[in-house]
């Protein structure tokens, strides 16, 4: 059995994980920076990369220790090479180069968006206390192609066609804000703090999505692009009517959170199913931080089942940024014999597919 170390530092989480060639997560360690950026209402790039540099050693040590293996047992190293904040990416890539060079193992840069999509390979697997998998090892070749993949996070809202393993064609993207940004900015306007997605998700579960009417933004009915910036304006209008502040003790906040979530989720589900129908997909992958949203998960599950698509969504903790998804993607490339030279440089705008 081989072990791959995955390192992720593209944004505000310093993450490292060990995944075995059986696609079993042996450890998955996350040092979140929410405390650092919370007071600013969003990620401050300079602070993010300094914190990554401070904690990366300890995070990797902790991933090895909790996997119960030595650094010498690692066969390859996967690291996020983009897209993301350049200073933050450089911390992870520099650390990875030094580690791979010292241990004489392959260095495998991974596109963060591919990492999100391939997190689905890990969800089918659970390690028994003995470490043996309860289910058959699932590799990218085994997925139900053609697939349509939605990556929906704080920085991205992209739709892909995956005709076969390792091939990505971008079908659509957001023309302005990402869906996660719409959650985060909406929450900020409502005075709910950062990151907004999880708070809105919790509040919305007690709210009535029909009391406030927010538009479902469709930039074009036949294109597969998204646009979420108009939701801020619509939300701003509702808040203005209430004198800029909603009554925190009443139903107002849960109802408005539910309306915002309803609008965002509705568009994501409609466009993803439209893409799946159009490209005669067998399956749909939904991943990225916003895929942790309970309403998106349930609505997507219902609609996909009704229309006969197999839905693959990673377990919620594997939807948000983590090192295991980077290790999973690196395992696929390791098995195809792919690796990078030590002159590799990360790219903040690294594209996935064409
Ligand atoms: O993938 P991710 O961890 O980092 C990026 O690559 O951006 O995604 C973070 C985003 C944030 O915008 C956060 O508010 C959102 O995912 N998010 C959620 C939920 N959990 C995280 N959005 C809606 N509902 C959630 N439960
Ligand atoms: Zn992400």
mmCIF file of N, CA, C and O in Angstrom, residues 21-105:
data_model
loop_
_atom_site.group_PDB
_atom_site.id
_atom_site.type_symbol
_atom_site.label_atom_id
_atom_site.label_comp_id
_atom_site.label_asym_id
_atom_site.label_seq_id
_atom_site.Cartn_x
_atom_site.Cartn_y
_atom_site.Cartn_z
ATOM 1 N N UNK A 21 -3.328 4.377 -1.059
ATOM 2 C CA UNK A 21 -3.677 4.018 -2.442
ATOM 3 C C UNK A 21 -5.015 3.288 -2.505
ATOM 4 O O UNK A 21 -5.592 3.136 -3.571
ATOM 5 N N UNK A 22 -5.546 2.857 -1.356
ATOM 6 C CA UNK A 22 -6.903 2.296 -1.297
ATOM 7 C C UNK A 22 -7.958 3.403 -1.257
ATOM 8 O O UNK A 22 -9.145 3.130 -1.136
ATOM 9 N N UNK A 23 -7.524 4.646 -1.304
ATOM 10 C CA UNK A 23 -8.388 5.839 -1.198
ATOM 11 C C UNK A 23 -9.036 5.927 0.185
ATOM 12 O O UNK A 23 -10.193 6.341 0.333
ATOM 13 N N UNK A 24 -8.272 5.524 1.175
ATOM 14 C CA UNK A 24 -8.722 5.651 2.565
ATOM 15 C C UNK A 24 -8.017 6.854 3.184
ATOM 16 O O UNK A 24 -6.796 6.986 3.067
ATOM 17 N N UNK A 25 -8.805 7.704 3.844
ATOM 18 C CA UNK A 25 -8.211 8.859 4.522
ATOM 19 C C UNK A 25 -7.585 8.368 5.829
ATOM 20 O O UNK A 25 -8.298 7.898 6.714
ATOM 21 N N UNK A 26 -6.272 8.494 5.942
ATOM 22 C CA UNK A 26 -5.610 8.058 7.177
ATOM 23 C C UNK A 26 -5.515 9.206 8.167
ATOM 24 O O UNK A 26 -5.456 8.997 9.363
ATOM 25 N N UNK A 27 -5.479 10.445 7.664
ATOM 26 C CA UNK A 27 -5.549 11.624 8.543
ATOM 27 C C UNK A 27 -5.958 12.803 7.678
ATOM 28 O O UNK A 27 -5.742 12.791 6.459
ATOM 29 N N UNK A 28 -6.570 13.802 8.301
ATOM 30 C CA UNK A 28 -7.032 14.978 7.555
ATOM 31 C C UNK A 28 -7.041 16.149 8.530
ATOM 32 O O UNK A 28 -7.976 16.312 9.298
ATOM 33 N N UNK A 29 -5.955 16.937 8.519
ATOM 34 C CA UNK A 29 -5.763 17.979 9.535
ATOM 35 C C UNK A 29 -5.993 19.362 8.914
ATOM 36 O O UNK A 29 -5.535 19.645 7.809
ATOM 37 N N UNK A 30 -6.681 20.201 9.663
ATOM 38 C CA UNK A 30 -7.053 21.521 9.154
ATOM 39 C C UNK A 30 -6.762 22.561 10.227
ATOM 40 O O UNK A 30 -7.220 22.415 11.357
ATOM 41 N N UNK A 31 -5.975 23.595 9.862
ATOM 42 C CA UNK A 31 -5.821 24.738 10.773
ATOM 43 C C UNK A 31 -6.568 25.885 10.129
ATOM 44 O O UNK A 31 -6.127 26.458 9.135
ATOM 45 N N UNK A 32 -7.738 26.190 10.672
ATOM 46 C CA UNK A 32 -8.556 27.219 10.034
ATOM 47 C C UNK A 32 -8.105 28.612 10.478
ATOM 48 O O UNK A 32 -7.547 28.779 11.557
ATOM 49 N N UNK A 33 -8.337 29.598 9.613
ATOM 50 C CA UNK A 33 -7.933 30.979 9.933
ATOM 51 C C UNK A 33 -9.148 31.868 10.162
ATOM 52 O O UNK A 33 -9.037 33.089 10.095
ATOM 53 N N UNK A 34 -10.291 31.260 10.436
ATOM 54 C CA UNK A 34 -11.529 32.047 10.583
ATOM 55 C C UNK A 34 -11.371 33.139 11.650
ATOM 56 O O UNK A 34 -11.771 34.278 11.460
ATOM 57 N N UNK A 35 -10.703 32.784 12.756
ATOM 58 C CA UNK A 35 -10.491 33.755 13.847
ATOM 59 C C UNK A 35 -9.707 34.966 13.348
ATOM 60 O O UNK A 35 -9.946 36.100 13.752
ATOM 61 N N UNK A 36 -8.761 34.718 12.422
ATOM 62 C CA UNK A 36 -7.864 35.771 11.939
ATOM 63 C C UNK A 36 -8.599 36.752 11.025
ATOM 64 O O UNK A 36 -8.401 37.958 11.096
ATOM 65 N N UNK A 37 -9.440 36.198 10.132
ATOM 66 C CA UNK A 37 -10.087 37.034 9.111
ATOM 67 C C UNK A 37 -11.483 37.510 9.514
ATOM 68 O O UNK A 37 -11.984 38.478 8.945
ATOM 69 N N UNK A 38 -12.078 36.824 10.475
ATOM 70 C CA UNK A 38 -13.446 37.150 10.904
ATOM 71 C C UNK A 38 -13.669 38.634 11.133
ATOM 72 O O UNK A 38 -14.619 39.216 10.585
ATOM 73 N N UNK A 39 -12.794 39.311 11.921
ATOM 74 C CA UNK A 39 -13.032 40.736 12.197
ATOM 75 C C UNK A 39 -13.034 41.608 10.950
ATOM 76 O O UNK A 39 -13.588 42.701 10.953
ATOM 77 N N UNK A 40 -12.434 41.123 9.833
ATOM 78 C CA UNK A 40 -12.386 41.917 8.599
ATOM 79 C C UNK A 40 -13.541 41.578 7.661
ATOM 80 O O UNK A 40 -13.691 42.182 6.607
ATOM 81 N N UNK A 41 -14.305 40.554 7.977
ATOM 82 C CA UNK A 41 -15.448 40.177 7.150
ATOM 83 C C UNK A 41 -15.049 39.501 5.843
ATOM 84 O O UNK A 41 -15.853 39.367 4.928
ATOM 85 N N UNK A 42 -13.794 39.065 5.731
ATOM 86 C CA UNK A 42 -13.320 38.392 4.512
ATOM 87 C C UNK A 42 -11.836 38.101 4.660
ATOM 88 O O UNK A 42 -11.201 38.578 5.605
ATOM 89 N N UNK A 43 -11.298 37.326 3.713
ATOM 90 C CA UNK A 43 -9.892 36.906 3.818
ATOM 91 C C UNK A 43 -8.931 38.053 3.480
ATOM 92 O O UNK A 43 -9.064 38.701 2.446
ATOM 93 N N UNK A 44 -7.960 38.304 4.370
ATOM 94 C CA UNK A 44 -6.924 39.317 4.115
ATOM 95 C C UNK A 44 -5.676 38.572 3.634
ATOM 96 O O UNK A 44 -5.046 37.847 4.415
ATOM 97 N N UNK A 45 -5.316 38.683 2.324
ATOM 98 C CA UNK A 45 -4.266 37.832 1.752
ATOM 99 C C UNK A 45 -2.940 37.852 2.519
ATOM 100 O O UNK A 45 -2.348 36.813 2.778
ATOM 101 N N UNK A 46 -2.473 39.024 2.916
ATOM 102 C CA UNK A 46 -1.180 39.134 3.601
ATOM 103 C C UNK A 46 -1.192 38.353 4.928
ATOM 104 O O UNK A 46 -0.252 37.640 5.270
ATOM 105 N N UNK A 47 -2.283 38.501 5.657
ATOM 106 C CA UNK A 47 -2.392 37.774 6.935
ATOM 107 C C UNK A 47 -2.469 36.275 6.685
ATOM 108 O O UNK A 47 -1.889 35.471 7.409
ATOM 109 N N UNK A 48 -3.183 35.892 5.619
ATOM 110 C CA UNK A 48 -3.359 34.466 5.316
ATOM 111 C C UNK A 48 -2.009 33.811 5.056
ATOM 112 O O UNK A 48 -1.694 32.769 5.628
ATOM 113 N N UNK A 49 -1.154 34.450 4.215
ATOM 114 C CA UNK A 49 0.083 33.732 3.890
ATOM 115 C C UNK A 49 1.034 33.716 5.067
ATOM 116 O O UNK A 49 1.748 32.734 5.273
ATOM 117 N N UNK A 50 1.021 34.745 5.884
ATOM 118 C CA UNK A 50 1.896 34.706 7.078
ATOM 119 C C UNK A 50 1.480 33.573 8.009
ATOM 120 O O UNK A 50 2.309 32.848 8.537
ATOM 121 N N UNK A 51 0.166 33.417 8.194
ATOM 122 C CA UNK A 51 -0.303 32.346 9.090
ATOM 123 C C UNK A 51 0.021 30.966 8.505
ATOM 124 O O UNK A 51 0.431 30.071 9.238
ATOM 125 N N UNK A 52 -0.141 30.804 7.176
ATOM 126 C CA UNK A 52 0.225 29.512 6.559
ATOM 127 C C UNK A 52 1.676 29.172 6.887
ATOM 128 O O UNK A 52 1.995 28.049 7.270
ATOM 129 N N UNK A 53 2.574 30.187 6.728
ATOM 130 C CA UNK A 53 4.005 29.936 6.953
ATOM 131 C C UNK A 53 4.265 29.553 8.411
ATOM 132 O O UNK A 53 5.125 28.718 8.698
ATOM 133 N N UNK A 54 3.508 30.155 9.323
ATOM 134 C CA UNK A 54 3.718 29.859 10.747
ATOM 135 C C UNK A 54 3.309 28.434 11.114
ATOM 136 O O UNK A 54 3.937 27.805 11.941
ATOM 137 N N UNK A 55 2.224 27.946 10.499
ATOM 138 C CA UNK A 55 1.668 26.678 11.007
ATOM 139 C C UNK A 55 1.896 25.452 10.124
ATOM 140 O O UNK A 55 1.613 24.336 10.549
ATOM 141 N N UNK A 56 2.426 25.640 8.902
ATOM 142 C CA UNK A 56 2.454 24.486 7.983
ATOM 143 C C UNK A 56 3.268 23.308 8.511
ATOM 144 O O UNK A 56 2.851 22.151 8.394
ATOM 145 N N UNK A 57 4.416 23.607 9.153
ATOM 146 C CA UNK A 57 5.227 22.516 9.728
ATOM 147 C C UNK A 57 4.412 21.675 10.699
ATOM 148 O O UNK A 57 4.388 20.446 10.617
ATOM 149 N N UNK A 58 3.743 22.372 11.610
ATOM 150 C CA UNK A 58 2.986 21.667 12.656
ATOM 151 C C UNK A 58 1.809 20.906 12.057
ATOM 152 O O UNK A 58 1.482 19.790 12.494
ATOM 153 N N UNK A 59 1.174 21.473 11.032
ATOM 154 C CA UNK A 59 0.009 20.809 10.418
ATOM 155 C C UNK A 59 0.457 19.517 9.723
ATOM 156 O O UNK A 59 -0.186 18.467 9.860
ATOM 157 N N UNK A 60 1.579 19.564 9.011
ATOM 158 C CA UNK A 60 2.072 18.353 8.329
ATOM 159 C C UNK A 60 2.511 17.310 9.365
ATOM 160 O O UNK A 60 2.179 16.124 9.246
ATOM 161 N N UNK A 61 3.233 17.752 10.414
ATOM 162 C CA UNK A 61 3.649 16.799 11.469
ATOM 163 C C UNK A 61 2.439 16.115 12.055
ATOM 164 O O UNK A 61 2.425 14.908 12.293
ATOM 165 N N UNK A 62 1.402 16.913 12.281
ATOM 166 C CA UNK A 62 0.210 16.367 12.903
ATOM 167 C C UNK A 62 -0.517 15.390 11.960
ATOM 168 O O UNK A 62 -1.053 14.366 12.404
ATOM 169 N N UNK A 63 -0.480 15.663 10.645
ATOM 170 C CA UNK A 63 -1.101 14.738 9.679
ATOM 171 C C UNK A 63 -0.358 13.404 9.676
ATOM 172 O O UNK A 63 -0.983 12.335 9.628
ATOM 173 N N UNK A 64 0.977 13.451 9.744
ATOM 174 C CA UNK A 64 1.758 12.206 9.763
ATOM 175 C C UNK A 64 1.508 11.453 11.068
ATOM 176 O O UNK A 64 1.258 10.237 11.068
ATOM 177 N N UNK A 65 1.546 12.193 12.183
ATOM 178 C CA UNK A 65 1.373 11.541 13.485
ATOM 179 C C UNK A 65 -0.004 10.908 13.583
ATOM 180 O O UNK A 65 -0.147 9.758 14.027
ATOM 181 N N UNK A 66 -1.045 11.628 13.139
ATOM 182 C CA UNK A 66 -2.368 11.032 13.326
ATOM 183 C C UNK A 66 -2.641 9.912 12.318
ATOM 184 O O UNK A 66 -3.489 9.057 12.559
ATOM 185 N N UNK A 67 -1.864 9.857 11.214
ATOM 186 C CA UNK A 67 -1.964 8.702 10.304
ATOM 187 C C UNK A 67 -1.159 7.533 10.853
ATOM 188 O O UNK A 67 -1.279 6.404 10.367
ATOM 189 N N UNK A 68 -0.291 7.813 11.822
ATOM 190 C CA UNK A 68 0.538 6.756 12.415
ATOM 191 C C UNK A 68 1.631 6.294 11.477
ATOM 192 O O UNK A 68 2.025 5.128 11.506
ATOM 193 N N UNK A 69 2.125 7.208 10.635
ATOM 194 C CA UNK A 69 3.222 6.808 9.750
ATOM 195 C C UNK A 69 4.380 7.808 9.825
ATOM 196 O O UNK A 69 4.212 8.936 10.286
ATOM 197 N N UNK A 70 5.536 7.357 9.339
ATOM 198 C CA UNK A 70 6.736 8.202 9.312
ATOM 199 C C UNK A 70 6.792 8.911 7.962
ATOM 200 O O UNK A 70 6.277 8.397 6.965
ATOM 201 N N UNK A 71 7.504 10.041 7.933
ATOM 202 C CA UNK A 71 7.668 10.771 6.668
ATOM 203 C C UNK A 71 8.287 9.865 5.593
ATOM 204 O O UNK A 71 7.955 9.970 4.408
ATOM 205 N N UNK A 72 9.157 8.949 6.012
ATOM 206 C CA UNK A 72 9.843 8.068 5.049
ATOM 207 C C UNK A 72 8.874 7.117 4.346
ATOM 208 O O UNK A 72 9.204 6.561 3.301
ATOM 209 N N UNK A 73 7.675 6.933 4.908
ATOM 210 C CA UNK A 73 6.709 6.012 4.285
ATOM 211 C C UNK A 73 5.840 6.693 3.210
ATOM 212 O O UNK A 73 5.011 6.044 2.579
ATOM 213 N N UNK A 74 5.989 8.010 3.055
ATOM 214 C CA UNK A 74 5.193 8.738 2.048
ATOM 215 C C UNK A 74 5.790 8.493 0.653
ATOM 216 O O UNK A 74 6.989 8.655 0.449
ATOM 217 N N UNK A 75 4.917 8.112 -0.306
ATOM 218 C CA UNK A 75 5.404 7.778 -1.657
ATOM 219 C C UNK A 75 5.376 8.962 -2.610
ATOM 220 O O UNK A 75 6.036 8.943 -3.641
ATOM 221 N N UNK A 76 4.505 9.943 -2.346
ATOM 222 C CA UNK A 76 4.409 11.102 -3.239
ATOM 223 C C UNK A 76 3.727 12.231 -2.490
ATOM 224 O O UNK A 76 3.050 12.000 -1.480
ATOM 225 N N UNK A 77 3.902 13.438 -3.017
ATOM 226 C CA UNK A 77 3.323 14.596 -2.350
ATOM 227 C C UNK A 77 2.470 15.396 -3.336
ATOM 228 O O UNK A 77 2.962 15.809 -4.392
ATOM 229 N N UNK A 78 1.204 15.588 -3.007
ATOM 230 C CA UNK A 78 0.322 16.420 -3.833
ATOM 231 C C UNK A 78 0.190 17.780 -3.163
ATOM 232 O O UNK A 78 0.058 17.850 -1.933
ATOM 233 N N UNK A 79 0.234 18.846 -3.951
ATOM 234 C CA UNK A 79 0.107 20.187 -3.366
ATOM 235 C C UNK A 79 -0.713 21.058 -4.305
ATOM 236 O O UNK A 79 -0.591 20.956 -5.523
ATOM 237 N N UNK A 80 -1.558 21.912 -3.729
ATOM 238 C CA UNK A 80 -2.359 22.825 -4.556
ATOM 239 C C UNK A 80 -1.444 23.810 -5.270
ATOM 240 O O UNK A 80 -0.677 24.529 -4.622
ATOM 241 N N UNK A 81 -1.543 23.847 -6.608
ATOM 242 C CA UNK A 81 -0.714 24.758 -7.401
ATOM 243 C C UNK A 81 -1.502 25.949 -7.923
ATOM 244 O O UNK A 81 -0.975 26.794 -8.619
ATOM 245 N N UNK A 82 -2.787 26.036 -7.617
ATOM 246 C CA UNK A 82 -3.650 27.127 -8.039
ATOM 247 C C UNK A 82 -5.027 26.585 -8.347
ATOM 248 O O UNK A 82 -5.197 25.365 -8.328
ATOM 249 N N UNK A 83 -6.032 27.365 -8.585
ATOM 250 C CA UNK A 83 -6.021 28.813 -8.387
ATOM 251 C C UNK A 83 -6.102 29.157 -6.894
ATOM 252 O O UNK A 83 -6.499 28.316 -6.094
ATOM 253 N N UNK A 84 -5.719 30.383 -6.572
ATOM 254 C CA UNK A 84 -5.769 30.808 -5.173
ATOM 255 C C UNK A 84 -4.934 32.066 -4.976
ATOM 256 O O UNK A 84 -4.488 32.683 -5.949
ATOM 257 N N UNK A 85 -4.714 32.417 -3.721
ATOM 258 C CA UNK A 85 -3.916 33.608 -3.399
ATOM 259 C C UNK A 85 -2.446 33.261 -3.614
ATOM 260 O O UNK A 85 -1.963 32.265 -3.062
ATOM 261 N N UNK A 86 -1.721 34.058 -4.382
ATOM 262 C CA UNK A 86 -0.368 33.656 -4.767
ATOM 263 C C UNK A 86 0.550 33.472 -3.550
ATOM 264 O O UNK A 86 1.304 32.491 -3.474
ATOM 265 N N UNK A 87 0.492 34.388 -2.598
ATOM 266 C CA UNK A 87 1.368 34.262 -1.415
ATOM 267 C C UNK A 87 1.060 32.986 -0.640
ATOM 268 O O UNK A 87 1.969 32.287 -0.159
ATOM 269 N N UNK A 88 -0.205 32.664 -0.554
ATOM 270 C CA UNK A 88 -0.640 31.476 0.185
ATOM 271 C C UNK A 88 -0.207 30.212 -0.567
ATOM 272 O O UNK A 88 0.318 29.260 0.036
ATOM 273 N N UNK A 89 -0.374 30.205 -1.886
ATOM 274 C CA UNK A 89 0.040 29.045 -2.696
ATOM 275 C C UNK A 89 1.545 28.813 -2.582
ATOM 276 O O UNK A 89 2.011 27.673 -2.487
ATOM 277 N N UNK A 90 2.307 29.932 -2.574
ATOM 278 C CA UNK A 90 3.769 29.810 -2.521
ATOM 279 C C UNK A 90 4.236 29.133 -1.242
ATOM 280 O O UNK A 90 5.208 28.388 -1.256
ATOM 281 N N UNK A 91 3.544 29.384 -0.143
ATOM 282 C CA UNK A 91 3.939 28.744 1.123
ATOM 283 C C UNK A 91 3.808 27.228 0.980
ATOM 284 O O UNK A 91 4.739 26.479 1.282
ATOM 285 N N UNK A 92 2.657 26.762 0.487
ATOM 286 C CA UNK A 92 2.427 25.316 0.351
ATOM 287 C C UNK A 92 3.381 24.691 -0.650
ATOM 288 O O UNK A 92 3.978 23.634 -0.394
ATOM 289 N N UNK A 93 3.566 25.352 -1.809
ATOM 290 C CA UNK A 93 4.408 24.777 -2.865
ATOM 291 C C UNK A 93 5.886 24.752 -2.424
ATOM 292 O O UNK A 93 6.586 23.766 -2.645
ATOM 293 N N UNK A 94 6.355 25.802 -1.741
ATOM 294 C CA UNK A 94 7.759 25.812 -1.288
ATOM 295 C C UNK A 94 7.984 24.708 -0.273
ATOM 296 O O UNK A 94 8.986 23.989 -0.327
ATOM 297 N N UNK A 95 7.041 24.573 0.647
ATOM 298 C CA UNK A 95 7.164 23.510 1.655
ATOM 299 C C UNK A 95 7.187 22.144 0.957
ATOM 300 O O UNK A 95 8.025 21.287 1.254
ATOM 301 N N UNK A 96 6.270 21.963 -0.002
ATOM 302 C CA UNK A 96 6.151 20.675 -0.695
ATOM 303 C C UNK A 96 7.421 20.344 -1.475
ATOM 304 O O UNK A 96 7.885 19.201 -1.475
ATOM 305 N N UNK A 97 8.005 21.357 -2.117
ATOM 306 C CA UNK A 97 9.233 21.108 -2.879
ATOM 307 C C UNK A 97 10.335 20.624 -1.940
ATOM 308 O O UNK A 97 11.051 19.667 -2.246
ATOM 309 N N UNK A 98 10.481 21.312 -0.811
ATOM 310 C CA UNK A 98 11.554 20.948 0.130
ATOM 311 C C UNK A 98 11.341 19.524 0.642
ATOM 312 O O UNK A 98 12.268 18.717 0.698
ATOM 313 N N UNK A 99 10.084 19.197 0.969
ATOM 314 C CA UNK A 99 9.757 17.868 1.511
ATOM 315 C C UNK A 99 10.028 16.795 0.443
ATOM 316 O O UNK A 99 10.685 15.780 0.702
ATOM 317 N N UNK A 100 9.546 17.039 -0.785
ATOM 318 C CA UNK A 100 9.700 16.048 -1.860
ATOM 319 C C UNK A 100 11.170 15.865 -2.222
ATOM 320 O O UNK A 100 11.633 14.745 -2.464
ATOM 321 N N UNK A 101 11.908 16.962 -2.207
ATOM 322 C CA UNK A 101 13.338 16.883 -2.548
ATOM 323 C C UNK A 101 14.080 16.084 -1.477
ATOM 324 O O UNK A 101 14.863 15.184 -1.773
ATOM 325 N N UNK A 102 13.798 16.398 -0.222
ATOM 326 C CA UNK A 102 14.502 15.727 0.885
ATOM 327 C C UNK A 102 14.194 14.229 0.905
ATOM 328 O O UNK A 102 15.063 13.413 1.182
ATOM 329 N N UNK A 103 12.939 13.879 0.606
ATOM 330 C CA UNK A 103 12.546 12.452 0.689
ATOM 331 C C UNK A 103 12.677 11.737 -0.650
ATOM 332 O O UNK A 103 12.323 10.564 -0.760
ATOM 333 N N UNK A 104 13.088 12.487 -1.687
ATOM 334 C CA UNK A 104 13.251 11.908 -3.041
ATOM 335 C C UNK A 104 11.957 11.239 -3.527
ATOM 336 O O UNK A 104 11.938 10.082 -3.949
ATOM 337 N N UNK A 105 10.866 11.982 -3.412
ATOM 338 C CA UNK A 105 9.568 11.460 -3.873
ATOM 339 C C UNK A 105 8.965 12.421 -4.899
ATOM 340 O O UNK A 105 9.330 13.594 -4.929
#
